[in-house]
XYZ file of C-alpha atoms in Angstrom:
704
model
C 49.402 79.310 -150.124
C 51.042 76.044 -151.064
C 52.546 77.564 -154.328
C 56.364 77.500 -153.589
C 57.695 78.211 -156.956
C 60.868 79.977 -156.630
C 61.637 78.489 -153.350
C 64.705 76.496 -154.192
C 66.218 79.742 -154.894
C 65.677 80.863 -151.310
C 67.545 82.331 -149.742
C 70.465 83.697 -151.688
C 72.708 84.670 -148.730
C 75.441 85.775 -150.609
C 75.577 88.914 -152.570
C 76.346 92.592 -152.512
C 75.301 94.775 -149.645
C 71.739 96.092 -149.743
C 69.993 98.127 -147.468
C 66.763 96.586 -145.572
C 63.657 98.145 -146.802
C 61.599 100.032 -144.169
C 58.051 99.707 -143.529
C 57.319 102.680 -145.830
C 55.189 103.076 -148.849
C 56.314 103.136 -152.382
C 56.343 106.393 -154.105
C 57.874 105.377 -157.791
C 56.426 103.048 -160.300
C 59.980 101.313 -160.571
C 59.165 99.993 -156.978
C 56.052 98.767 -157.634
C 56.463 94.859 -157.013
C 52.819 93.957 -157.044
C 52.161 95.310 -160.510
C 49.414 97.929 -159.257
C 50.866 100.800 -161.589
C 48.366 100.316 -164.407
C 45.604 99.826 -162.170
C 46.568 102.886 -160.186
C 46.747 105.114 -163.576
C 43.563 103.691 -164.597
C 42.017 104.895 -160.972
C 43.586 108.254 -161.729
C 41.688 108.598 -165.000
C 38.338 107.639 -163.258
C 38.898 110.607 -160.822
C 39.864 112.853 -163.590
C 36.771 112.216 -165.394
C 34.323 112.774 -162.694
C 32.059 116.080 -162.397
C 33.578 117.839 -159.563
C 31.755 121.152 -159.988
C 30.049 120.268 -156.696
C 33.038 118.531 -155.010
C 33.631 114.695 -155.118
C 34.373 112.113 -152.488
C 36.147 109.028 -153.615
C 37.926 106.012 -151.583
C 40.714 103.518 -152.068
C 39.341 100.626 -149.563
C 41.558 97.895 -148.238
C 42.527 96.361 -145.072
C 45.658 97.181 -142.981
C 48.774 96.819 -144.956
C 47.397 96.109 -148.093
C 49.044 98.979 -150.101
C 46.865 101.969 -150.044
C 48.974 104.728 -149.607
C 51.456 103.042 -152.204
C 48.346 102.953 -154.573
C 47.537 106.284 -154.010
C 51.238 107.491 -154.703
C 51.369 105.654 -157.730
C 47.883 107.547 -158.808
C 49.870 110.678 -157.942
C 51.995 110.784 -161.155
C 48.923 110.775 -163.333
C 47.171 113.272 -161.789
C 50.170 115.720 -161.746
C 50.245 114.953 -165.586
C 46.932 116.381 -165.870
C 47.467 119.573 -163.895
C 45.683 118.383 -160.599
C 47.253 119.823 -157.330
C 47.407 117.307 -154.916
C 47.327 118.143 -151.142
C 47.799 115.492 -148.125
C 46.550 115.648 -145.118
C 46.863 112.813 -142.201
C 44.419 112.871 -139.591
C 46.421 110.443 -137.667
C 48.599 113.144 -136.561
C 45.737 114.970 -134.529
C 43.221 114.208 -131.961
C 39.836 115.643 -131.056
C 37.163 117.015 -133.233
C 38.435 120.817 -132.562
C 42.261 120.366 -133.444
C 41.338 118.063 -136.330
C 39.146 120.887 -137.984
C 41.913 123.365 -137.091
C 44.511 121.552 -138.237
C 42.659 120.233 -141.210
C 42.302 124.184 -142.853
C 45.747 125.351 -141.275
C 47.541 122.397 -143.515
C 45.593 122.924 -146.410
C 46.015 126.827 -146.519
C 49.573 126.316 -146.235
C 49.934 123.836 -148.812
C 48.069 126.330 -151.030
C 50.010 128.967 -150.444
C 53.061 127.385 -151.324
C 51.857 127.409 -154.886
C 51.799 131.180 -156.518
C 48.718 130.390 -158.372
C 46.711 129.009 -155.484
C 48.068 131.556 -152.580
C 45.085 133.500 -152.839
C 42.550 130.401 -152.317
C 45.005 129.244 -149.652
C 44.296 132.797 -147.515
C 40.468 132.320 -148.415
C 40.784 128.674 -146.769
C 42.663 129.886 -143.903
C 40.116 132.697 -143.085
C 37.250 130.208 -143.447
C 38.969 127.753 -141.056
C 39.323 130.111 -138.429
C 35.586 130.498 -138.174
C 35.708 127.141 -136.579
C 38.116 127.558 -134.025
C 38.051 129.708 -130.892
C 35.487 127.967 -128.887
C 37.874 125.638 -127.244
C 38.637 127.823 -124.248
C 34.653 128.018 -123.547
C 33.450 125.592 -120.615
C 30.677 124.345 -122.555
C 30.290 121.442 -120.035
C 29.947 121.120 -116.427
C 28.798 123.418 -113.625
C 30.735 126.554 -115.300
C 27.929 127.106 -118.060
C 25.543 127.469 -115.087
C 27.132 130.350 -113.069
C 25.088 132.863 -114.610
C 23.020 134.313 -117.675
C 25.934 136.644 -118.549
C 27.978 133.556 -119.666
C 24.936 132.261 -121.900
C 24.755 135.638 -123.557
C 28.232 135.951 -124.428
C 28.195 132.204 -126.030
C 25.186 133.139 -127.906
C 26.882 136.372 -129.290
C 29.970 134.499 -130.332
C 28.046 131.798 -131.777
C 25.960 134.319 -134.085
C 29.378 136.018 -134.907
C 30.673 132.565 -136.133
C 27.673 131.430 -137.941
C 27.650 135.089 -139.939
C 31.247 134.658 -140.455
C 30.914 130.995 -142.011
C 28.360 131.873 -144.589
C 30.281 134.920 -145.809
C 33.757 133.279 -145.996
C 32.447 129.801 -147.390
C 30.874 132.010 -150.366
C 34.336 133.472 -150.909
C 35.858 130.190 -151.018
C 33.487 128.475 -153.309
C 33.669 131.579 -155.933
C 37.446 131.220 -156.038
C 37.384 127.154 -156.453
C 34.869 127.260 -159.107
C 37.326 129.587 -161.139
C 39.922 126.816 -161.128
C 40.840 125.432 -164.347
C 41.640 121.846 -162.882
C 40.566 120.046 -159.462
C 42.554 119.894 -156.498
C 42.905 116.630 -154.673
C 42.798 116.160 -150.973
C 44.326 113.076 -149.846
C 43.220 111.766 -146.370
C 44.992 108.565 -145.527
C 45.320 106.359 -142.486
C 41.855 106.968 -141.437
C 41.504 103.293 -140.456
C 44.161 103.972 -137.553
C 41.976 106.291 -135.597
C 39.967 105.880 -132.743
C 36.036 105.309 -133.642
C 35.230 108.896 -132.416
C 38.222 110.166 -134.439
C 37.077 108.337 -137.616
C 33.534 109.994 -137.043
C 35.281 113.524 -136.791
C 36.956 113.088 -139.913
C 33.836 112.010 -142.076
C 32.025 115.248 -140.535
C 34.612 117.267 -141.656
C 34.683 115.787 -145.280
C 30.816 116.269 -145.028
C 31.320 119.794 -143.906
C 33.534 120.891 -146.904
C 32.517 118.103 -149.637
C 30.585 120.457 -151.614
C 33.314 122.647 -152.493
C 33.496 123.154 -156.197
C 36.853 121.645 -157.630
C 37.512 119.653 -154.765
C 38.047 115.861 -154.865
C 38.468 114.115 -151.379
C 40.429 110.973 -151.777
C 40.257 108.567 -148.873
C 42.125 105.744 -148.040
C 40.779 103.454 -145.348
C 39.931 99.913 -144.161
C 36.192 99.544 -145.189
C 35.352 97.085 -142.357
C 36.842 99.357 -139.642
C 35.441 102.445 -140.881
C 31.945 100.831 -141.493
C 32.214 99.821 -137.757
C 33.096 103.300 -136.355
C 30.045 104.842 -138.539
C 27.406 102.642 -137.521
C 24.946 103.795 -135.207
C 21.804 102.191 -133.579
C 19.649 101.253 -136.314
C 21.678 102.596 -139.134
C 24.658 100.305 -140.869
C 27.440 102.060 -141.396
C 27.613 100.952 -144.990
C 24.590 102.984 -145.612
C 26.332 106.275 -144.358
C 29.303 105.471 -146.122
C 27.540 104.923 -149.497
C 25.900 108.424 -148.937
C 29.422 110.044 -148.849
C 31.526 108.190 -151.517
C 30.855 108.762 -155.417
C 33.220 105.870 -156.313
C 35.472 103.601 -154.364
C 37.847 101.056 -155.274
C 38.593 98.068 -153.488
C 42.305 96.955 -153.752
C 42.613 93.426 -155.129
C 44.027 90.438 -152.934
C 47.853 90.218 -154.037
C 48.175 86.492 -155.519
C 49.791 83.682 -153.488
C 52.892 83.381 -155.761
C 53.476 87.060 -156.246
C 53.353 87.227 -152.243
C 55.757 84.182 -151.717
C 58.154 85.474 -154.416
C 58.131 88.794 -152.571
C 58.731 87.360 -149.277
C 61.843 85.327 -150.894
C 63.077 88.482 -152.526
C 62.761 90.412 -149.274
C 64.669 87.578 -147.114
C 67.392 87.494 -150.114
C 67.843 91.343 -149.583
C 68.007 91.351 -145.810
C 70.544 88.747 -145.702
C 72.598 89.691 -148.826
C 75.201 91.784 -146.711
C 75.504 89.453 -143.934
C 78.515 87.525 -144.519
C 77.480 84.449 -141.885
C 73.934 83.959 -141.752
C 74.151 80.295 -140.572
C 73.752 77.064 -141.712
C 70.820 76.900 -144.131
C 68.911 73.431 -144.759
C 67.076 73.452 -148.125
C 65.601 70.017 -146.934
C 63.935 71.972 -144.101
C 63.013 75.344 -145.472
C 59.960 74.452 -147.661
C 58.067 72.950 -144.947
C 59.017 75.684 -142.358
C 58.066 78.265 -144.755
C 54.500 76.946 -145.776
C 53.546 75.881 -142.338
C 55.264 78.629 -140.032
C 56.004 81.569 -141.749
C 53.825 81.802 -144.914
C 50.481 81.796 -143.003
C 51.532 84.679 -140.800
C 52.272 87.181 -143.761
C 49.209 88.468 -145.055
C 50.583 91.611 -147.108
C 53.651 93.798 -148.113
C 53.573 95.474 -145.088
C 54.204 92.281 -143.240
C 56.835 91.428 -145.664
C 58.963 94.709 -144.993
C 58.388 94.066 -140.971
C 59.258 90.685 -141.399
C 62.691 91.147 -143.653
C 63.555 94.308 -141.239
C 63.173 91.735 -138.292
C 65.284 89.067 -139.691
C 68.077 91.202 -140.711
C 69.001 92.532 -137.519
C 68.763 89.099 -135.587
C 70.583 87.172 -137.847
C 73.139 89.845 -137.994
C 73.260 89.830 -134.272
C 73.512 86.150 -133.827
C 76.615 85.594 -136.114
C 75.981 82.508 -137.797
C 75.619 80.308 -134.399
C 71.902 79.505 -134.808
C 70.472 77.336 -138.045
C 68.789 79.996 -140.480
C 65.906 78.112 -141.004
C 65.186 77.948 -137.551
C 65.792 81.847 -137.105
C 63.426 82.650 -140.048
C 60.629 80.717 -138.028
C 61.281 82.071 -134.774
C 61.397 85.646 -135.958
C 57.961 85.192 -137.743
C 56.792 84.211 -134.342
C 58.322 87.037 -132.555
C 56.884 89.582 -134.968
C 53.328 88.348 -135.886
C 52.577 86.123 -132.672
C 54.228 87.920 -129.688
C 52.350 86.366 -127.217
C 53.616 83.121 -127.981
C 57.224 84.383 -128.474
C 57.002 85.676 -124.662
C 56.013 82.353 -123.691
C 59.184 80.588 -125.404
C 61.599 81.138 -122.379
C 59.378 79.612 -120.103
C 58.935 76.616 -122.465
C 62.667 75.852 -123.453
C 62.555 72.462 -121.239
C 59.286 71.224 -122.762
C 60.628 71.820 -125.933
C 64.208 70.431 -125.811
C 64.254 67.800 -123.238
C 64.245 64.594 -124.899
C 62.484 61.399 -123.789
C 65.359 60.228 -121.828
C 66.441 63.615 -120.612
C 65.362 62.921 -116.893
C 65.947 59.198 -116.717
C 62.648 57.725 -116.264
C 60.970 60.952 -115.564
C 61.622 62.331 -118.957
C 57.908 62.793 -119.548
C 57.029 64.724 -116.450
C 53.362 66.295 -116.787
C 55.196 69.890 -116.395
C 56.673 69.416 -119.669
C 53.641 68.888 -121.671
C 51.772 71.679 -119.722
C 54.477 74.084 -120.903
C 53.868 73.027 -124.575
C 49.855 73.282 -123.718
C 50.429 76.855 -122.506
C 52.356 77.943 -125.438
C 49.837 76.901 -127.933
C 47.301 78.174 -126.015
C 48.767 81.674 -126.288
C 48.542 81.418 -130.123
C 44.758 82.040 -130.193
C 43.325 81.406 -133.567
C 46.905 80.449 -134.775
C 47.196 77.186 -132.910
C 47.939 75.092 -136.136
C 50.911 77.237 -136.853
C 52.294 76.813 -133.154
C 51.733 73.519 -133.503
C 53.800 73.005 -136.670
C 56.535 75.215 -135.244
C 56.911 72.440 -132.387
C 56.723 69.825 -135.195
C 59.284 71.154 -137.202
C 61.854 72.847 -134.794
C 61.561 70.741 -131.600
C 61.687 67.210 -132.421
C 61.721 66.656 -128.463
C 58.568 68.357 -127.903
C 56.683 66.401 -130.441
C 55.680 63.615 -127.997
C 53.829 66.060 -125.953
C 51.348 66.656 -129.040
C 51.263 62.820 -129.786
C 54.187 62.695 -131.981
C 57.524 60.888 -131.981
C 59.924 60.295 -128.875
C 63.487 61.385 -129.466
C 66.333 60.125 -127.237
C 69.730 62.076 -126.031
C 71.489 60.602 -128.896
C 70.115 63.263 -131.375
C 71.395 65.903 -129.364
C 74.608 65.822 -130.587
C 73.417 66.136 -134.301
C 71.286 69.281 -133.224
C 74.075 70.920 -131.317
C 76.223 70.261 -134.753
C 73.610 72.050 -136.851
C 72.882 74.488 -134.802
C 69.342 73.626 -134.215
C 67.276 75.273 -131.630
C 65.865 71.684 -130.836
C 68.930 71.832 -128.529
C 68.734 73.797 -125.230
C 71.842 75.683 -125.560
C 71.200 77.042 -128.978
C 67.679 77.906 -128.063
C 68.784 79.918 -125.203
C 71.350 81.599 -127.161
C 68.648 82.661 -129.551
C 66.342 83.853 -126.931
C 68.962 85.531 -124.551
C 71.826 86.401 -127.124
C 74.164 85.339 -124.463
C 76.351 82.432 -125.339
C 76.592 79.856 -122.383
C 79.814 78.258 -121.499
C 78.587 74.914 -123.153
C 77.793 76.442 -126.506
C 80.880 78.658 -126.336
C 83.086 75.291 -125.723
C 80.998 73.865 -128.522
C 81.609 76.603 -130.945
C 85.425 76.290 -130.332
C 85.465 72.640 -130.482
C 83.920 73.125 -133.859
C 86.927 75.195 -134.964
C 88.972 72.605 -133.579
C 86.801 69.690 -135.500
C 88.067 71.724 -138.775
C 91.789 71.276 -138.085
C 91.930 67.916 -136.704
C 93.269 66.315 -139.656
C 96.305 68.424 -139.394
C 98.472 67.710 -136.582
C 100.091 71.051 -136.327
C 97.127 73.182 -136.981
C 95.025 71.456 -134.349
C 97.778 71.651 -131.792
C 98.462 75.195 -132.563
C 94.441 76.064 -132.208
C 94.099 74.286 -129.083
C 97.258 75.899 -127.357
C 95.831 79.274 -128.609
C 92.678 78.603 -126.232
C 92.379 79.679 -122.487
C 93.920 76.553 -120.645
C 90.816 76.437 -118.116
C 88.384 76.011 -121.151
C 90.373 73.136 -122.802
C 88.740 70.361 -120.836
C 85.485 71.415 -122.164
C 86.468 71.988 -125.765
C 88.004 68.535 -125.740
C 84.672 67.209 -124.280
C 82.593 68.874 -126.965
C 84.557 67.030 -129.621
C 82.515 64.126 -128.853
C 79.632 65.477 -130.754
C 81.749 64.731 -134.143
C 82.153 60.846 -133.080
C 79.975 59.756 -136.059
C 82.426 61.664 -138.398
C 85.609 60.589 -137.289
C 87.586 58.998 -140.084
C 90.912 57.431 -140.566
C 92.369 60.798 -141.555
C 91.623 62.250 -138.039
C 93.072 59.297 -136.119
C 96.564 59.700 -135.686
C 97.149 63.465 -135.640
C 94.193 64.176 -133.506
C 95.247 61.248 -130.833
C 98.804 62.345 -130.663
C 97.908 66.291 -130.162
C 95.232 65.089 -127.152
C 97.612 62.516 -125.365
C 100.383 65.111 -125.460
C 98.023 67.698 -124.233
C 96.659 65.643 -121.448
C 99.366 66.189 -118.914
C 99.241 69.898 -118.806
C 95.429 70.052 -118.515
C 94.612 71.168 -115.161
C 92.400 69.434 -112.718
C 89.375 71.251 -111.877
C 87.001 71.258 -109.321
C 84.373 68.991 -109.475
C 80.768 67.881 -108.599
C 79.688 64.566 -107.589
C 79.303 63.169 -111.078
C 81.631 65.295 -113.308
C 84.465 63.234 -115.310
C 88.169 63.884 -114.577
C 90.285 65.173 -117.143
C 91.767 61.832 -118.026
C 88.333 60.398 -118.557
C 87.623 63.353 -120.634
C 90.434 62.947 -123.102
C 90.087 59.366 -122.930
C 86.630 59.282 -124.150
C 87.578 61.237 -127.252
C 90.636 59.014 -127.987
C 88.657 55.920 -127.528
C 86.101 57.345 -130.237
C 88.847 58.412 -132.640
C 90.382 55.060 -132.369
C 87.176 53.280 -132.546
C 86.355 54.706 -135.602
C 88.938 52.605 -137.554
C 87.008 49.283 -136.738
C 89.517 46.868 -138.078
C 91.600 45.492 -135.269
C 94.665 45.441 -137.387
C 94.014 49.091 -138.453
C 93.642 50.309 -135.006
C 96.966 48.286 -133.813
C 98.982 50.001 -137.137
C 97.318 53.500 -135.810
C 98.451 52.783 -132.133
C 102.221 51.964 -133.206
C 102.441 55.082 -135.567
C 100.875 56.929 -132.387
C 102.859 55.907 -129.435
C 106.382 57.089 -130.378
C 104.936 60.739 -130.906
C 103.620 60.587 -127.169
C 106.017 62.071 -124.898
C 104.243 61.034 -121.374
C 104.121 57.546 -120.104
C 100.745 57.998 -118.570
C 99.285 59.118 -121.988
C 100.696 56.263 -123.757
C 99.292 54.007 -121.029
C 95.850 55.682 -121.661
C 96.029 54.675 -125.542
C 97.166 51.359 -124.632
C 94.429 50.377 -122.067
C 91.773 51.595 -124.493
C 92.608 49.428 -126.888
C 93.588 46.337 -124.876
C 91.702 43.778 -122.633
C 92.402 45.110 -119.003
C 89.442 44.146 -116.876
C 86.870 47.312 -116.729
C 89.260 49.482 -118.810
C 89.779 47.725 -122.211
C 87.643 48.071 -125.294
C 89.347 44.953 -126.944
C 89.803 46.972 -130.297
C 93.110 45.070 -131.129
C 93.900 41.342 -130.745
C 94.989 39.882 -127.385
C 98.498 39.179 -128.889
C 98.697 42.702 -130.019
C 97.475 44.255 -126.543
C 99.984 41.929 -124.600
C 102.733 43.033 -126.911
C 101.971 46.641 -126.609
C 101.766 46.317 -122.750
C 105.298 44.965 -122.433
C 106.777 47.500 -124.772
C 105.350 50.095 -122.595
C 106.380 48.575 -119.141
C 109.688 47.780 -120.883
C 109.552 51.973 -121.557
C 108.748 52.411 -117.938
C 111.682 50.519 -116.456
C 114.265 52.450 -118.872
C 112.980 55.783 -117.731
C 115.585 57.850 -115.620
C 114.389 59.573 -112.442
C 113.819 62.914 -113.890
C 111.471 61.633 -116.489
C 109.546 59.575 -114.004
C 109.069 62.887 -111.862
C 107.713 64.618 -114.517
C 104.956 62.217 -114.841
C 101.258 63.421 -113.428
C 100.224 59.916 -112.836
C 103.279 58.322 -111.511
C 101.742 55.986 -109.078
C 99.487 54.386 -111.464
C 102.247 53.871 -113.865
C 104.400 52.061 -111.312
C 101.753 50.136 -109.806
C 100.305 48.601 -113.321
C 104.145 48.347 -114.449
C 104.913 45.973 -111.187
C 101.582 44.204 -111.273
C 101.603 43.432 -115.147
C 105.384 42.402 -115.212
C 105.986 38.645 -116.430
C 108.106 36.285 -114.842
C 110.543 36.690 -117.516
C 110.943 40.590 -116.963
C 113.439 42.008 -115.118
C 112.495 43.643 -111.349
C 112.025 47.011 -111.286
C 113.237 49.533 -108.390
C 111.898 52.883 -107.829
C 114.722 55.403 -108.101
C 115.199 57.004 -104.532
C 115.148 60.616 -105.952
C 113.005 62.919 -103.757
C 111.319 64.336 -106.715
C 110.191 61.113 -107.696
C 108.853 60.525 -103.889
C 107.246 64.157 -104.436
C 105.493 62.988 -107.784
C 104.350 59.500 -105.963
C 102.740 61.612 -103.147
C 100.969 63.936 -105.545
C 99.693 61.285 -107.591
C 98.412 59.351 -104.658
C 96.441 62.364 -103.325
C 92.754 62.484 -104.131
C 89.676 63.436 -102.763
C 86.610 61.624 -101.266
C 83.427 63.658 -102.159
C 80.395 63.305 -100.123
C 76.799 64.566 -99.951
C 74.252 64.476 -97.259
C 70.627 63.837 -97.878
C 68.591 66.831 -98.701
C 71.703 68.916 -99.145
C 73.511 70.272 -102.167
C 76.876 70.878 -100.504
C 79.543 68.846 -101.638
C 82.214 67.677 -98.817
C 85.672 66.971 -99.901
C 88.193 64.969 -97.805
C 91.943 64.401 -98.696
C 93.094 60.797 -98.969
C 96.199 59.198 -99.760
C 96.477 55.811 -101.802
C 98.313 54.606 -98.766
C 98.292 50.809 -99.502
C 99.202 51.636 -103.133
C 102.390 53.559 -101.929
C 103.492 50.833 -99.746
C 103.046 48.260 -102.385
C 105.251 50.727 -105.047
C 108.135 51.338 -102.318
C 108.075 47.570 -101.187
C 106.946 48.356 -97.402
C 106.158 50.995 -95.210
C 109.647 51.225 -93.754
C 110.936 52.129 -97.229
C 107.979 54.605 -97.758
C 108.921 56.282 -94.353
C 112.255 56.758 -95.391
C 111.305 58.229 -98.591
C 109.009 60.775 -96.812
C 111.607 61.862 -94.500
C 114.028 62.367 -96.889
C 111.506 64.487 -98.789
C 110.875 66.598 -95.921
C 114.763 67.065 -95.232
C 114.991 68.467 -98.861
C 112.353 71.427 -97.960
C 110.557 71.258 -100.955
C 108.376 74.030 -102.366
C 104.920 73.829 -103.549
C 104.150 70.666 -101.618
C 100.623 72.037 -100.281
C 99.520 69.148 -97.611
C 101.211 66.431 -98.730
C 103.630 66.141 -95.800
C 101.010 66.559 -93.283
C 98.646 63.961 -94.693
C 101.479 61.585 -95.155
C 102.159 62.149 -91.393
C 98.709 61.183 -90.480
C 99.078 57.914 -92.288
C 102.471 57.223 -90.738
C 101.146 57.741 -87.408
C 98.476 54.940 -88.000
C 95.600 57.154 -88.926
C 93.128 55.358 -91.485
C 89.995 56.544 -93.039
C 87.248 54.094 -92.021
C 84.211 55.525 -94.208
C 83.402 58.752 -95.742
C 82.801 60.629 -92.600
C 86.005 59.959 -90.698
C 88.661 62.928 -90.498
């Protein structure tokens, strides 16, 4: 079990396209992966050496999936070389004793009549089989048989006629078979798939015809299953079986190293034609294979079922889930379906980190989810416990293991591990949620961040309504940001900021400026050295068109109370701020009117100006006034206790407008001039401004 020789080459995910092997027995020696050809030939020699003058019954024994049919197929070649006719009958296709007997003789006679030298025997077998049919229509049970003596007399005559016919026809069959130069081998496979009554019927059928000369019955079945079916009160099934079988061969167990190599080869073949099977972590795979996958695969049938399953799933996932995680979960899906069905209701317990709910990270129901999942494993509890330990670090604490905090989530998302809720839900539901979709696009953006043109082109190719989520998802890569990313990526993000639409937000959502600012801050912070940060900022600023976007960068690296992160020296910060104010004062009315955050720009310029700096007068342009009102508008969001409804009420930063304009009279004059210009796309700004001009002021969140 622990022999993992060859694992270092697994999986070979690149290669020529190959068809996935179905769960079918092999028919050719060249397909014998278990090296059983020699053993099958030896078994065939034993069968040929048997004295079959009075018929023989031999058996190939092994549990389900051990390769009994493949073994019999390998023996066919040697039997046919010796001139033996091999006939096959699958009792699994028929139900009930009467139907089974009829089908047996019909099938055998049909196969015999296809061969010219055996056609006569085929006709005799058909005639013999007819003596066992024709009684099914008679009501042998229930009240019908009691309706009169006439029915009993008819039945008696028919049975007598049948009895006389059996003896005569049996004699003809025996005479014809005894003259054959070589025996006939009749293969009955899949006996162990039948119900208990049907298994008994098959062995009754064999006993009925087992004494035919030159007929060798080759039965393939699971010994334990058949012995249980044949057991009667006080009589072990094994004793009954030993009276029927002349010889039997128990298929040897497949050596662990051979089965391992077959599993690896099957996975290689299943993934060979898939261009993007997903990220493969060779450090994780050995433990997952030994603890989760390997214990669930018992034989070659399991190998084929497993390889067929992973091919379709990996192809469907398109590389969006880590390959090792898929290989583990597919083993659960195929071999522990009860556990797999519980996965969807266990997502929270498996993926919520210790601080996922703040102080409530260890809610009892999360642990209960894991306990239910493990209970569904039955006698495979250890496999499922190991699955949680290897694939779901956040769930380990519910099993007495390590606690993982929320800072691990970025890594799991980058690596497409099912430890992240979004990745697990995608695997289970095959529907990519908005967050995972945004991250997939952010991943593409990340690969282009060192190339300003490529990064900008890619972001502009995305729907504008998704850009904010994509930019936010770039934070996942913050521990991988390097000097090569800082300048090109920051320029693109800051130039993109003014064109990003403001979205309707919930109570705790970040606004667009903060979303972009967080990524920009993390980019610049990655430089660490204050001088390197200052040099990068000075390289970036000339390429940023918007005054508000430049202010975002300068604020992030500076010392402004509650906003700056002190990434440069105080002297450098003051110099950058003064240069920016100079740029604001030098801007014409049209430039200022295009700013999306004009009020903030003008307030900071006015309040931050030194004594030596010239005074700044806001241009009287109606376009500037409209831009000021638009920038001053905000919404107060409130939520009542016990309600999920978020109420939004519009507000104007009226005091800030007065401060920028000098006084309320000047502000009124600007607003009247704006009204007179009959502006378009003004929304509720003028109506809201009139409320303030009339003396209305909001007192608290509930006032209108």
